[in-house]
Tab-separated table of C-alpha atoms in Angstrom:
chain	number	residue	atom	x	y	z
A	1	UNK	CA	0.000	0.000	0.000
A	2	UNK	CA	2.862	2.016	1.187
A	3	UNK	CA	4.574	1.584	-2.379
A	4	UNK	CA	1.274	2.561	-4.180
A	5	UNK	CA	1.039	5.788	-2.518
A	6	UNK	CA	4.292	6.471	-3.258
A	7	UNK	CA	3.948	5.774	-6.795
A	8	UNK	CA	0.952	7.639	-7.159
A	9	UNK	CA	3.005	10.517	-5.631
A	10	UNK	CA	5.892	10.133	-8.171
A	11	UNK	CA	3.633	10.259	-10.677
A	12	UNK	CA	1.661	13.525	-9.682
A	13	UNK	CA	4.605	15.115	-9.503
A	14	UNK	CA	6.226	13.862	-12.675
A	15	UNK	CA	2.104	15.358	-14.049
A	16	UNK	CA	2.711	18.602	-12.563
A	17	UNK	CA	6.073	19.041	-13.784
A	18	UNK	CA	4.909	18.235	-17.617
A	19	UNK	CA	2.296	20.376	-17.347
A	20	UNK	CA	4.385	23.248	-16.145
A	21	UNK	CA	7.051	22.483	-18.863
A	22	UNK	CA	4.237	22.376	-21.948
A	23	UNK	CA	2.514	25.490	-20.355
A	24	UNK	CA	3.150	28.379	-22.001
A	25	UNK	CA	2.413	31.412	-19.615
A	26	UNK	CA	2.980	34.276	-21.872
A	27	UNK	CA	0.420	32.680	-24.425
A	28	UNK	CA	-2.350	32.150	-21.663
A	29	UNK	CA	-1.419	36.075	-20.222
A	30	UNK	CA	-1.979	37.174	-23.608
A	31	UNK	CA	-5.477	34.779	-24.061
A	32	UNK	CA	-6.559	36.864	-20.735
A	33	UNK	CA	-4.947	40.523	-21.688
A	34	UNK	CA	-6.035	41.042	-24.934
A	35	UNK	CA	-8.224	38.378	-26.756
A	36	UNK	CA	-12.145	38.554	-26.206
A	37	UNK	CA	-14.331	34.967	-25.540
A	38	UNK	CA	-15.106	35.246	-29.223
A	39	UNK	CA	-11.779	35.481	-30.918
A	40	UNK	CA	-11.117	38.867	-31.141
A	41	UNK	CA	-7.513	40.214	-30.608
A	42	UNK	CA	-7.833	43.955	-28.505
A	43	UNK	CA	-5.360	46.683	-28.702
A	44	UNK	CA	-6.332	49.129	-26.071
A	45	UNK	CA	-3.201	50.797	-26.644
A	46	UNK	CA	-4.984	54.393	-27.378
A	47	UNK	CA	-8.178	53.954	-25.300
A	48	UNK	CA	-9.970	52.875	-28.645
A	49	UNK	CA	-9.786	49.071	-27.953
A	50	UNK	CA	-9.260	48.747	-31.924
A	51	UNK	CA	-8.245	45.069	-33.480
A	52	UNK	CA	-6.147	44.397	-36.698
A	53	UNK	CA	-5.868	42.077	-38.772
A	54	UNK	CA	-2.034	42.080	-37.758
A	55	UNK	CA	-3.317	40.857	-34.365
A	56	UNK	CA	-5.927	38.070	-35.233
A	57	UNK	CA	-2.815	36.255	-37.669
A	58	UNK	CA	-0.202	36.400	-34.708
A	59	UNK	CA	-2.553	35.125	-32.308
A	60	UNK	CA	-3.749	32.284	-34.626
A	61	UNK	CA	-0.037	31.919	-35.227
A	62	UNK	CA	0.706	32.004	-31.335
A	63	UNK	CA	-2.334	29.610	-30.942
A	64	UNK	CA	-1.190	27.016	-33.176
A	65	UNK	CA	2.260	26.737	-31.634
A	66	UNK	CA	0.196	26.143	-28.177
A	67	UNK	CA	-1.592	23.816	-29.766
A	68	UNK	CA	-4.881	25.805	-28.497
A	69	UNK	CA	-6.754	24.656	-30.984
A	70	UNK	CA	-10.132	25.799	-29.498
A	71	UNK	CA	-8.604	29.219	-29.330
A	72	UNK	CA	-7.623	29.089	-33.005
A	73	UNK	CA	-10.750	28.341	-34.113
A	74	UNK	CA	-12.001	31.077	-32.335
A	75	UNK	CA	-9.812	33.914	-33.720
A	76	UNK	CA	-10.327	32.120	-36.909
A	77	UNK	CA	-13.841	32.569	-36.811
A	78	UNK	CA	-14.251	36.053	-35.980
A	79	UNK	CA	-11.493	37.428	-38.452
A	80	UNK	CA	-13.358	35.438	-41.529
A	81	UNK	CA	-17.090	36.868	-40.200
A	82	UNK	CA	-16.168	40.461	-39.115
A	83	UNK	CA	-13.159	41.352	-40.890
A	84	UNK	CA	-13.915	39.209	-44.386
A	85	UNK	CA	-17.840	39.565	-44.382
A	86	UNK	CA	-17.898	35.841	-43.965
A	87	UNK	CA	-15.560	34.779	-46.623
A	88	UNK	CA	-11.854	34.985	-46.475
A	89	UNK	CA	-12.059	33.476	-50.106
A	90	UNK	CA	-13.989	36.302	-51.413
A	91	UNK	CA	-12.197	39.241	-49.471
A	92	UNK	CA	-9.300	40.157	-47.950
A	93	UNK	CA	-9.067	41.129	-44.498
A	94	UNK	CA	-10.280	44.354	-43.319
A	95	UNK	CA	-7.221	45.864	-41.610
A	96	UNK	CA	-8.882	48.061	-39.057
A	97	UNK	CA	-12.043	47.171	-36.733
A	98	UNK	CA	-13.442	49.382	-34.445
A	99	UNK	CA	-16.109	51.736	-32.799
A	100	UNK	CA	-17.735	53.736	-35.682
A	101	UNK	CA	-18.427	57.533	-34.872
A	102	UNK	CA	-21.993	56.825	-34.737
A	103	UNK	CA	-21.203	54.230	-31.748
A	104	UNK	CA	-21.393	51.323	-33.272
A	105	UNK	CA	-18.536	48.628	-34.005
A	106	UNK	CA	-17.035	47.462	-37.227
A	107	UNK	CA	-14.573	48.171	-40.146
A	108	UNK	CA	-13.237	50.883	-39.851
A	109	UNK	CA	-10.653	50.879	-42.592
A	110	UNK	CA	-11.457	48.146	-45.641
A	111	UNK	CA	-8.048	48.454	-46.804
A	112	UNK	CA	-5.689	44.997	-46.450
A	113	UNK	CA	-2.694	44.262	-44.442
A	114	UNK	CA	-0.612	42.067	-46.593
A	115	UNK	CA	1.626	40.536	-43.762
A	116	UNK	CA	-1.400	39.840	-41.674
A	117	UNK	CA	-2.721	38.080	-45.387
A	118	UNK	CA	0.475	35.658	-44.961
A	119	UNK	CA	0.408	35.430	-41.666
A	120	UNK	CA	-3.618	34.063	-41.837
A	121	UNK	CA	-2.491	32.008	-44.857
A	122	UNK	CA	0.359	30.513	-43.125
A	123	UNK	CA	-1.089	29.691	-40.293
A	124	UNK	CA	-4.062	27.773	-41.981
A	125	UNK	CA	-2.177	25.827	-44.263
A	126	UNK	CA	0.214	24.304	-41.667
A	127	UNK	CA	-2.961	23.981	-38.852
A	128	UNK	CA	-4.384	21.877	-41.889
A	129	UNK	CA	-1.013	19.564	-42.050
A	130	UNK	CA	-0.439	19.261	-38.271
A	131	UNK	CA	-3.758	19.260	-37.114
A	132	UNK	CA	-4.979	17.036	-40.260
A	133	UNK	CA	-8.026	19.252	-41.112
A	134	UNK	CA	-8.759	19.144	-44.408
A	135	UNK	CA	-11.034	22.152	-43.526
A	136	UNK	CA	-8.085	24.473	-42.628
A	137	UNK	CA	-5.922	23.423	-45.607
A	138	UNK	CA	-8.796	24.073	-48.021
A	139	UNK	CA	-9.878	27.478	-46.410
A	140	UNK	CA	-5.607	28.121	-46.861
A	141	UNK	CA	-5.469	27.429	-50.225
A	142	UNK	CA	-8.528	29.024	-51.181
A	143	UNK	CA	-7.539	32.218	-49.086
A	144	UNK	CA	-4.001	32.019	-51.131
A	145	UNK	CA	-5.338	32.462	-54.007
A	146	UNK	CA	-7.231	35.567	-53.020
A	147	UNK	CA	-3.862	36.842	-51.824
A	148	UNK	CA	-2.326	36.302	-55.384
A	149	UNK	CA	-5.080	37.879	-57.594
A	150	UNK	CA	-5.890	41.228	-54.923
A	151	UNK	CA	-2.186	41.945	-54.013
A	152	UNK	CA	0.535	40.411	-55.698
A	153	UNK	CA	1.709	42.916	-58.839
A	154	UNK	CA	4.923	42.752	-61.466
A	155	UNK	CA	7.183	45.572	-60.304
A	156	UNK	CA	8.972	47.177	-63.308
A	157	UNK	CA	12.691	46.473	-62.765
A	158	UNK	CA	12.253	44.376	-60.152
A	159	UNK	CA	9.896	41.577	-60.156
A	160	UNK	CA	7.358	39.824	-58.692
A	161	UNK	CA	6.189	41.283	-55.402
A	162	UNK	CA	3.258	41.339	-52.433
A	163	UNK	CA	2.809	44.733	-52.232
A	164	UNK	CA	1.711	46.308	-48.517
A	165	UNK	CA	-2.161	46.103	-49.399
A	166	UNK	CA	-4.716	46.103	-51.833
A	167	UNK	CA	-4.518	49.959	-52.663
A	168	UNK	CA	-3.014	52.885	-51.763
A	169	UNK	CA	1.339	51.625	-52.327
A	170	UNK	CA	1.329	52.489	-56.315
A	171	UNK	CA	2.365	56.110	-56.363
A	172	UNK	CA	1.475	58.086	-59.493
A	173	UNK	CA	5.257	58.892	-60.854
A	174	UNK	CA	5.260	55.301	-60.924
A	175	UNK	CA	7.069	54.160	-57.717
A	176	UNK	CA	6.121	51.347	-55.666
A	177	UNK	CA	6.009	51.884	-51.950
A	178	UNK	CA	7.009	48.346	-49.880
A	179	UNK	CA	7.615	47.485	-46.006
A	180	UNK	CA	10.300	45.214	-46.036
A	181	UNK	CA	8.856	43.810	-42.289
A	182	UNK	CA	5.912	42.812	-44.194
A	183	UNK	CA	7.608	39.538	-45.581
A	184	UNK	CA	8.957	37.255	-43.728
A	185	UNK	CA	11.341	34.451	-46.212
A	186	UNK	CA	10.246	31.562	-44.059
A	187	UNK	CA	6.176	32.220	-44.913
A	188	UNK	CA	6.920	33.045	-48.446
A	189	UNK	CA	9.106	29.513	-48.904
A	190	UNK	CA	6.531	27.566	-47.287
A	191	UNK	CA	3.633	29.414	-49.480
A	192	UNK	CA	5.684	29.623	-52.636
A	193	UNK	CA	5.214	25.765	-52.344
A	194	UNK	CA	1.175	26.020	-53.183
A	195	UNK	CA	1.889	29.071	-55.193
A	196	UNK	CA	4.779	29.342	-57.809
A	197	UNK	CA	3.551	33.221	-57.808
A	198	UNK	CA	4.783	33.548	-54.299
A	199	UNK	CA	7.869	32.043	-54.873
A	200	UNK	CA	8.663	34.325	-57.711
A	201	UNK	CA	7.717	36.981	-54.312
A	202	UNK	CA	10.302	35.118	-52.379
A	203	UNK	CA	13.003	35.626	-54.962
A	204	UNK	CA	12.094	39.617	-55.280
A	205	UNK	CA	11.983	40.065	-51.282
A	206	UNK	CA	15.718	38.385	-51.263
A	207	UNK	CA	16.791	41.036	-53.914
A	208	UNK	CA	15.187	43.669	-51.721
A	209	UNK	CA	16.644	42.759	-48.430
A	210	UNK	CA	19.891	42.455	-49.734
A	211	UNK	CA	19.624	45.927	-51.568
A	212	UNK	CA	17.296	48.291	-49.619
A	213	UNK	CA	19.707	47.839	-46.380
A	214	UNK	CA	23.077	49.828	-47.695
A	215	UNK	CA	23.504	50.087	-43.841
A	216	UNK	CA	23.280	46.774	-42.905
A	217	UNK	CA	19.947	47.905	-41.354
A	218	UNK	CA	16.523	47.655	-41.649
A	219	UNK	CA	14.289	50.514	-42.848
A	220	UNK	CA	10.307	50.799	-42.032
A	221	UNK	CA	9.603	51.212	-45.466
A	222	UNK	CA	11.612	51.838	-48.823
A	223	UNK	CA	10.325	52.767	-52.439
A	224	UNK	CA	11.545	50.956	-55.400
A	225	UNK	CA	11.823	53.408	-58.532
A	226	UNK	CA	12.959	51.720	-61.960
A	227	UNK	CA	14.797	54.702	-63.071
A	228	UNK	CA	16.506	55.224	-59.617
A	229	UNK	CA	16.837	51.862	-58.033
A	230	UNK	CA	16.186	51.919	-54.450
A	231	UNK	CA	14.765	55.343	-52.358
A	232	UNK	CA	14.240	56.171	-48.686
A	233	UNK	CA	10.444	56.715	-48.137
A	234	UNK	CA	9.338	60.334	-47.972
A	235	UNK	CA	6.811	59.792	-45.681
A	236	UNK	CA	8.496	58.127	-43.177
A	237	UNK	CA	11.960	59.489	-43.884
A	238	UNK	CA	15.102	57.049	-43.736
A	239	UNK	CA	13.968	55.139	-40.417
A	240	UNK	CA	13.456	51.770	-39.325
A	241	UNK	CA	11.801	51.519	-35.526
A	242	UNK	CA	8.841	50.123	-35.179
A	243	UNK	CA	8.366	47.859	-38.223
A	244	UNK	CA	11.758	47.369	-38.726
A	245	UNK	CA	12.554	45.634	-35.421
A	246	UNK	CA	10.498	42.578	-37.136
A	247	UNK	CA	12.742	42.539	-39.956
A	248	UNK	CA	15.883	40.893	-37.321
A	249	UNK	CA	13.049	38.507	-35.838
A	250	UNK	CA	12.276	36.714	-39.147
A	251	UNK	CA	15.986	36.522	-40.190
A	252	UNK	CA	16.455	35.419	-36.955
A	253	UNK	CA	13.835	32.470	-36.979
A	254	UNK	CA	14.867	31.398	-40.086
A	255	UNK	CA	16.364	27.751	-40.390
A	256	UNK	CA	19.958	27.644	-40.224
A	257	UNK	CA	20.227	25.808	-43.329
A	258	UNK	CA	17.310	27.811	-44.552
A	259	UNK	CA	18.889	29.717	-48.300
A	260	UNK	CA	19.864	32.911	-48.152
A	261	UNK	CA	20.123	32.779	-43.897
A	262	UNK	CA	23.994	32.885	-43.556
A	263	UNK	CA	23.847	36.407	-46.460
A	264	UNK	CA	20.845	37.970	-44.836
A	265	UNK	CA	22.159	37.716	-40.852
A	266	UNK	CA	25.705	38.410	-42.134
A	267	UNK	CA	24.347	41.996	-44.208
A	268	UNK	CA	21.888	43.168	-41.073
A	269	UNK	CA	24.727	42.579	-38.193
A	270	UNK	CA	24.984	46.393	-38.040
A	271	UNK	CA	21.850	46.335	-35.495
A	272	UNK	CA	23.363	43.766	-33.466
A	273	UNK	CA	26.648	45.637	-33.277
A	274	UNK	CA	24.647	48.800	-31.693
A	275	UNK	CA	22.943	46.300	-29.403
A	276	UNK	CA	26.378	44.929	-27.874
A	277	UNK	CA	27.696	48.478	-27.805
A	278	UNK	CA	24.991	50.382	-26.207
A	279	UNK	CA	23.591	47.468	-24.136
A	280	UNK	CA	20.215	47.717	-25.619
A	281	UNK	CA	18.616	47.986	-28.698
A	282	UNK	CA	17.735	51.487	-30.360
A	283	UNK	CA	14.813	52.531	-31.254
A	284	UNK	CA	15.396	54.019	-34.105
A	285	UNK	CA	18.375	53.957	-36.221
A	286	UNK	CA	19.315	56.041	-39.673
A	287	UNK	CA	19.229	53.729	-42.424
A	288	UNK	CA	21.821	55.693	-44.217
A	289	UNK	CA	24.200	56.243	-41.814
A	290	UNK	CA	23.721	53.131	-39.716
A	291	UNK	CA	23.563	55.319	-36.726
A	292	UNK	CA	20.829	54.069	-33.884
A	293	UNK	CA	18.850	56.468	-31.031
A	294	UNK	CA	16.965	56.284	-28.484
A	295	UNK	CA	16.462	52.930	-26.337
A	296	UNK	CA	13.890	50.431	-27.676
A	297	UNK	CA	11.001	49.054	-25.519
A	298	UNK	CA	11.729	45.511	-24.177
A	299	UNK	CA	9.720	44.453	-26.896
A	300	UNK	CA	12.775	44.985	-29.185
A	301	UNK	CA	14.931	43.062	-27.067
A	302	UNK	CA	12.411	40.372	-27.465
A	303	UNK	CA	12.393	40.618	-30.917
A	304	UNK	CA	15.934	40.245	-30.927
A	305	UNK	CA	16.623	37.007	-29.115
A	306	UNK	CA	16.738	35.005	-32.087
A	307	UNK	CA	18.559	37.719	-33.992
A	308	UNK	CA	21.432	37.763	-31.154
A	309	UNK	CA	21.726	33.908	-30.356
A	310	UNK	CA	25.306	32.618	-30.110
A	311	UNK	CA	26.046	36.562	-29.628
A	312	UNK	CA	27.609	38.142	-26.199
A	313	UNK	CA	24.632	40.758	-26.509
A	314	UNK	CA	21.594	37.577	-26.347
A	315	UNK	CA	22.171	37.074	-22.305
A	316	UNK	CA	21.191	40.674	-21.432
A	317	UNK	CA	18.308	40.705	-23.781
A	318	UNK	CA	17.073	37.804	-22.212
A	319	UNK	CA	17.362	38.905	-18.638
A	320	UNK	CA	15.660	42.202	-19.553
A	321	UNK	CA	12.963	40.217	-21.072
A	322	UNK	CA	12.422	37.988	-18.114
A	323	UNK	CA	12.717	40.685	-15.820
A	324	UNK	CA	10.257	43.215	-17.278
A	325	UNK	CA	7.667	41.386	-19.470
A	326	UNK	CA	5.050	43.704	-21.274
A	327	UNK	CA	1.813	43.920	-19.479
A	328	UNK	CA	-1.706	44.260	-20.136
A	329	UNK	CA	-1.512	47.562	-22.323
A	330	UNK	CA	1.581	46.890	-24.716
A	331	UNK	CA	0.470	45.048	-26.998
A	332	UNK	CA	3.097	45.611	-29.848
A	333	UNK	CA	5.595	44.652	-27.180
A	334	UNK	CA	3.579	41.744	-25.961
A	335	UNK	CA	3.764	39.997	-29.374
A	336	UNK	CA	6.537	40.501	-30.408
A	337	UNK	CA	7.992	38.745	-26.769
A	338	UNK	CA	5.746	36.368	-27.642
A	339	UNK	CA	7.464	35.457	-31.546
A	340	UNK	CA	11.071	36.152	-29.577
A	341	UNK	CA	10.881	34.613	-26.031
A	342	UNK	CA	8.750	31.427	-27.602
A	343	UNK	CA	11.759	30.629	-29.804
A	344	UNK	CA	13.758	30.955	-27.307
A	345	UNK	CA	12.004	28.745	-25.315
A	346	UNK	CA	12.407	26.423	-28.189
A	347	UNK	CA	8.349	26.306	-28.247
A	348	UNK	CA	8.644	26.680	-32.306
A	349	UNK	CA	11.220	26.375	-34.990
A	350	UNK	CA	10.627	26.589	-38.795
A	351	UNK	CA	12.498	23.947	-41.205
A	352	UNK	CA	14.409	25.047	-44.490
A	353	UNK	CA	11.270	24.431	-46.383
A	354	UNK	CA	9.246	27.058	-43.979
A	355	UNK	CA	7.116	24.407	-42.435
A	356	UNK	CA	6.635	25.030	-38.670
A	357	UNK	CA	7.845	22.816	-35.557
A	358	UNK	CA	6.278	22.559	-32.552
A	359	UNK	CA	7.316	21.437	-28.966
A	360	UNK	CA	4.035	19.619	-28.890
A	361	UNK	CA	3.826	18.215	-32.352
A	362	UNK	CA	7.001	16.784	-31.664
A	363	UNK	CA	6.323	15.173	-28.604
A	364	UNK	CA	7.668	17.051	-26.000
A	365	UNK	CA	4.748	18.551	-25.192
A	366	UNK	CA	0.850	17.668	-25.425
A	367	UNK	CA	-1.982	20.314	-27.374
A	368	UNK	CA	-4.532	21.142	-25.914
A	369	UNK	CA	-7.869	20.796	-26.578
């Protein structure tokens, strides 16, 4: 009897411990922080409590590497019916949901997002192959396509390329306006596998990644002119901050024997060269001069992990992370520790072919229901 109970004690233990390793706290503080019962992400940021399609596809992203698949379906759900009028297939993602000025709720802005559009896509496709819902993979594909006909255009001089939306990046002396943030090489190789279009995107985004960063930095946005090669935005001025940051966190996430990995983190290491100096990351750095300012949110330092791994600079990112994780009103900050610290935590990893790993998929840790 004695022996049973101590068994049965082993073995609660050996429970708890599991469960606290396949737990993944920042997900579930997130879940409670910012996503409503019905699937919609909450950015209360300016008092507006506004959603995006940028946060529904991180959080179904975030959701599948929990394996929450009750949450994903969730999020799913809601960005198809209120940001899609029901039909991803039919319509892209409206980018901004809201209160209306006459009080009541909806879009607010029926302009697309094209990273969220990848993101959405992504995230579909490989629920689909690790979930083995035929229903996801379908909805994927079809939403793909929609993708390729509404925002994919041949840029003279350049190529093939996903431009930022639907409308509004085609300026009239014929210069094409791109955020370099907006696609991440590990998405495009796993979606240039259903779509030979958005592999010819994958080539063009190499090209422009390797040649809109003279700096070895990343810039918010650029514009592509096929008289004058590559320009600094006027809008937003020679800058990368807030978009940019994302830039390091794909490159970072990339496979290490993903193509193109060893050029890409080689060209950008000017960013982690100001982290190591200054301790921290800048917030904002000169794309032409390579010069950073300011002292990014710990968000950045999340952002970074990946970026910084096998670096002197990683440690100190990581403790400031630990130490001071973004609470319930920063959510910018809050997902991107989510993409940075979850890698870290070796919760995900993408292969060379873009397809997505998961601690639970592989066995290390159980989905939940």
């Amino acid at each position: 009897m004695k022996r049973a109970i101590v068994l049965l004690c082993s073995w609660l233990l050996v429970a708890q411990a599991w469960a606290a390793e396949c737990d993944w706290p920042q997900w579930q503080s997130f879940k409670r922080d910012y996503v409503s019962q019905d699937g919609r992400v909450i950015d209360p940021a300016d008092g507006k409590n506004i959603t995006t399609s940028e946060g529904q596809s991180y959080a179904m992203f975030f959701a599948l590497v929990a394996g929450d698949r009750d949450a994903f379906g969730r999020l799913f759900a809601w960005t198809e019916n209120n940001l899609s009028a029901g039909d991803l297939s039919a319509r892209l993602p409206a980018w901004l949901w809201g209160k209306r000025e006459d009080g009541s709720w909806g879009v607010l802005d029926d302009n697309s997002a094209s990273d969220a559009d990848l993101w959405i896509a992504y995230s579909l496709l490989e629920a689909g192959r690790l979930w083995h819902s035929r229903g996801y993979q379908v909805a994927g594909l079809r939403f793909l396509q929609r993708i390729v006909k509404d925002e994919v255009v041949n840029v003279p001089g350049l190529g093939t390329m996903l431009m930022p939306g639907r409308v509004g990046f085609i300026e009239a002396e014929k210069r094409w306006r791109l955020n370099p943030s907006y696609l991440p090489p590990q998405l495009l190789t796993r979606l240039g596998r259903e779509s030979r279009t958005l592999a010819d995107v994958e080539a063009t985004t190499q090209k422009m990644l390797l040649e809109a960063a003279p700096a070895g930095v990343a810039a918010d946005w650029v514009v592509w002119s096929p008289e004058k090669g590559w320009l600094s935005d006027e809008k937003t001025g020679a800058t990368g901050d807030y978009d940019a940051i994302r830039v390091y966190l794909w490159l970072g996430t990339l496979a290490d024997d993903a193509p193109h990995k060893r050029a890409l983190m080689s060209h950008y290491q000017t960013m982690a060269k100001l982290t190591q100096e200054a301790g921290l990351p800048p917030e904002t750095v000169d794309t032409q001069t390579g010069k950073g300012s300011g002292t990014g949110p710990v968000g950045f330092s999340a952002a970074l992990l990946p970026f910084l791994a096998g670096t002197p600079a990683l440690s100190v990112q990581r403790e400031r992370v630990l130490a001071h994780l973004p609470g319930s009103d920063a959510y910018y900050s809050s997902v991107l520790t989510l993409f940075g610290l979850g890698w870290e935590q070796q919760r995900y990893r993408f292969t060379s072919q873009g397809e997505l790993l998961t601690s639970w998929e592989r066995g290390s840790c159980k989905a939940t229901d």
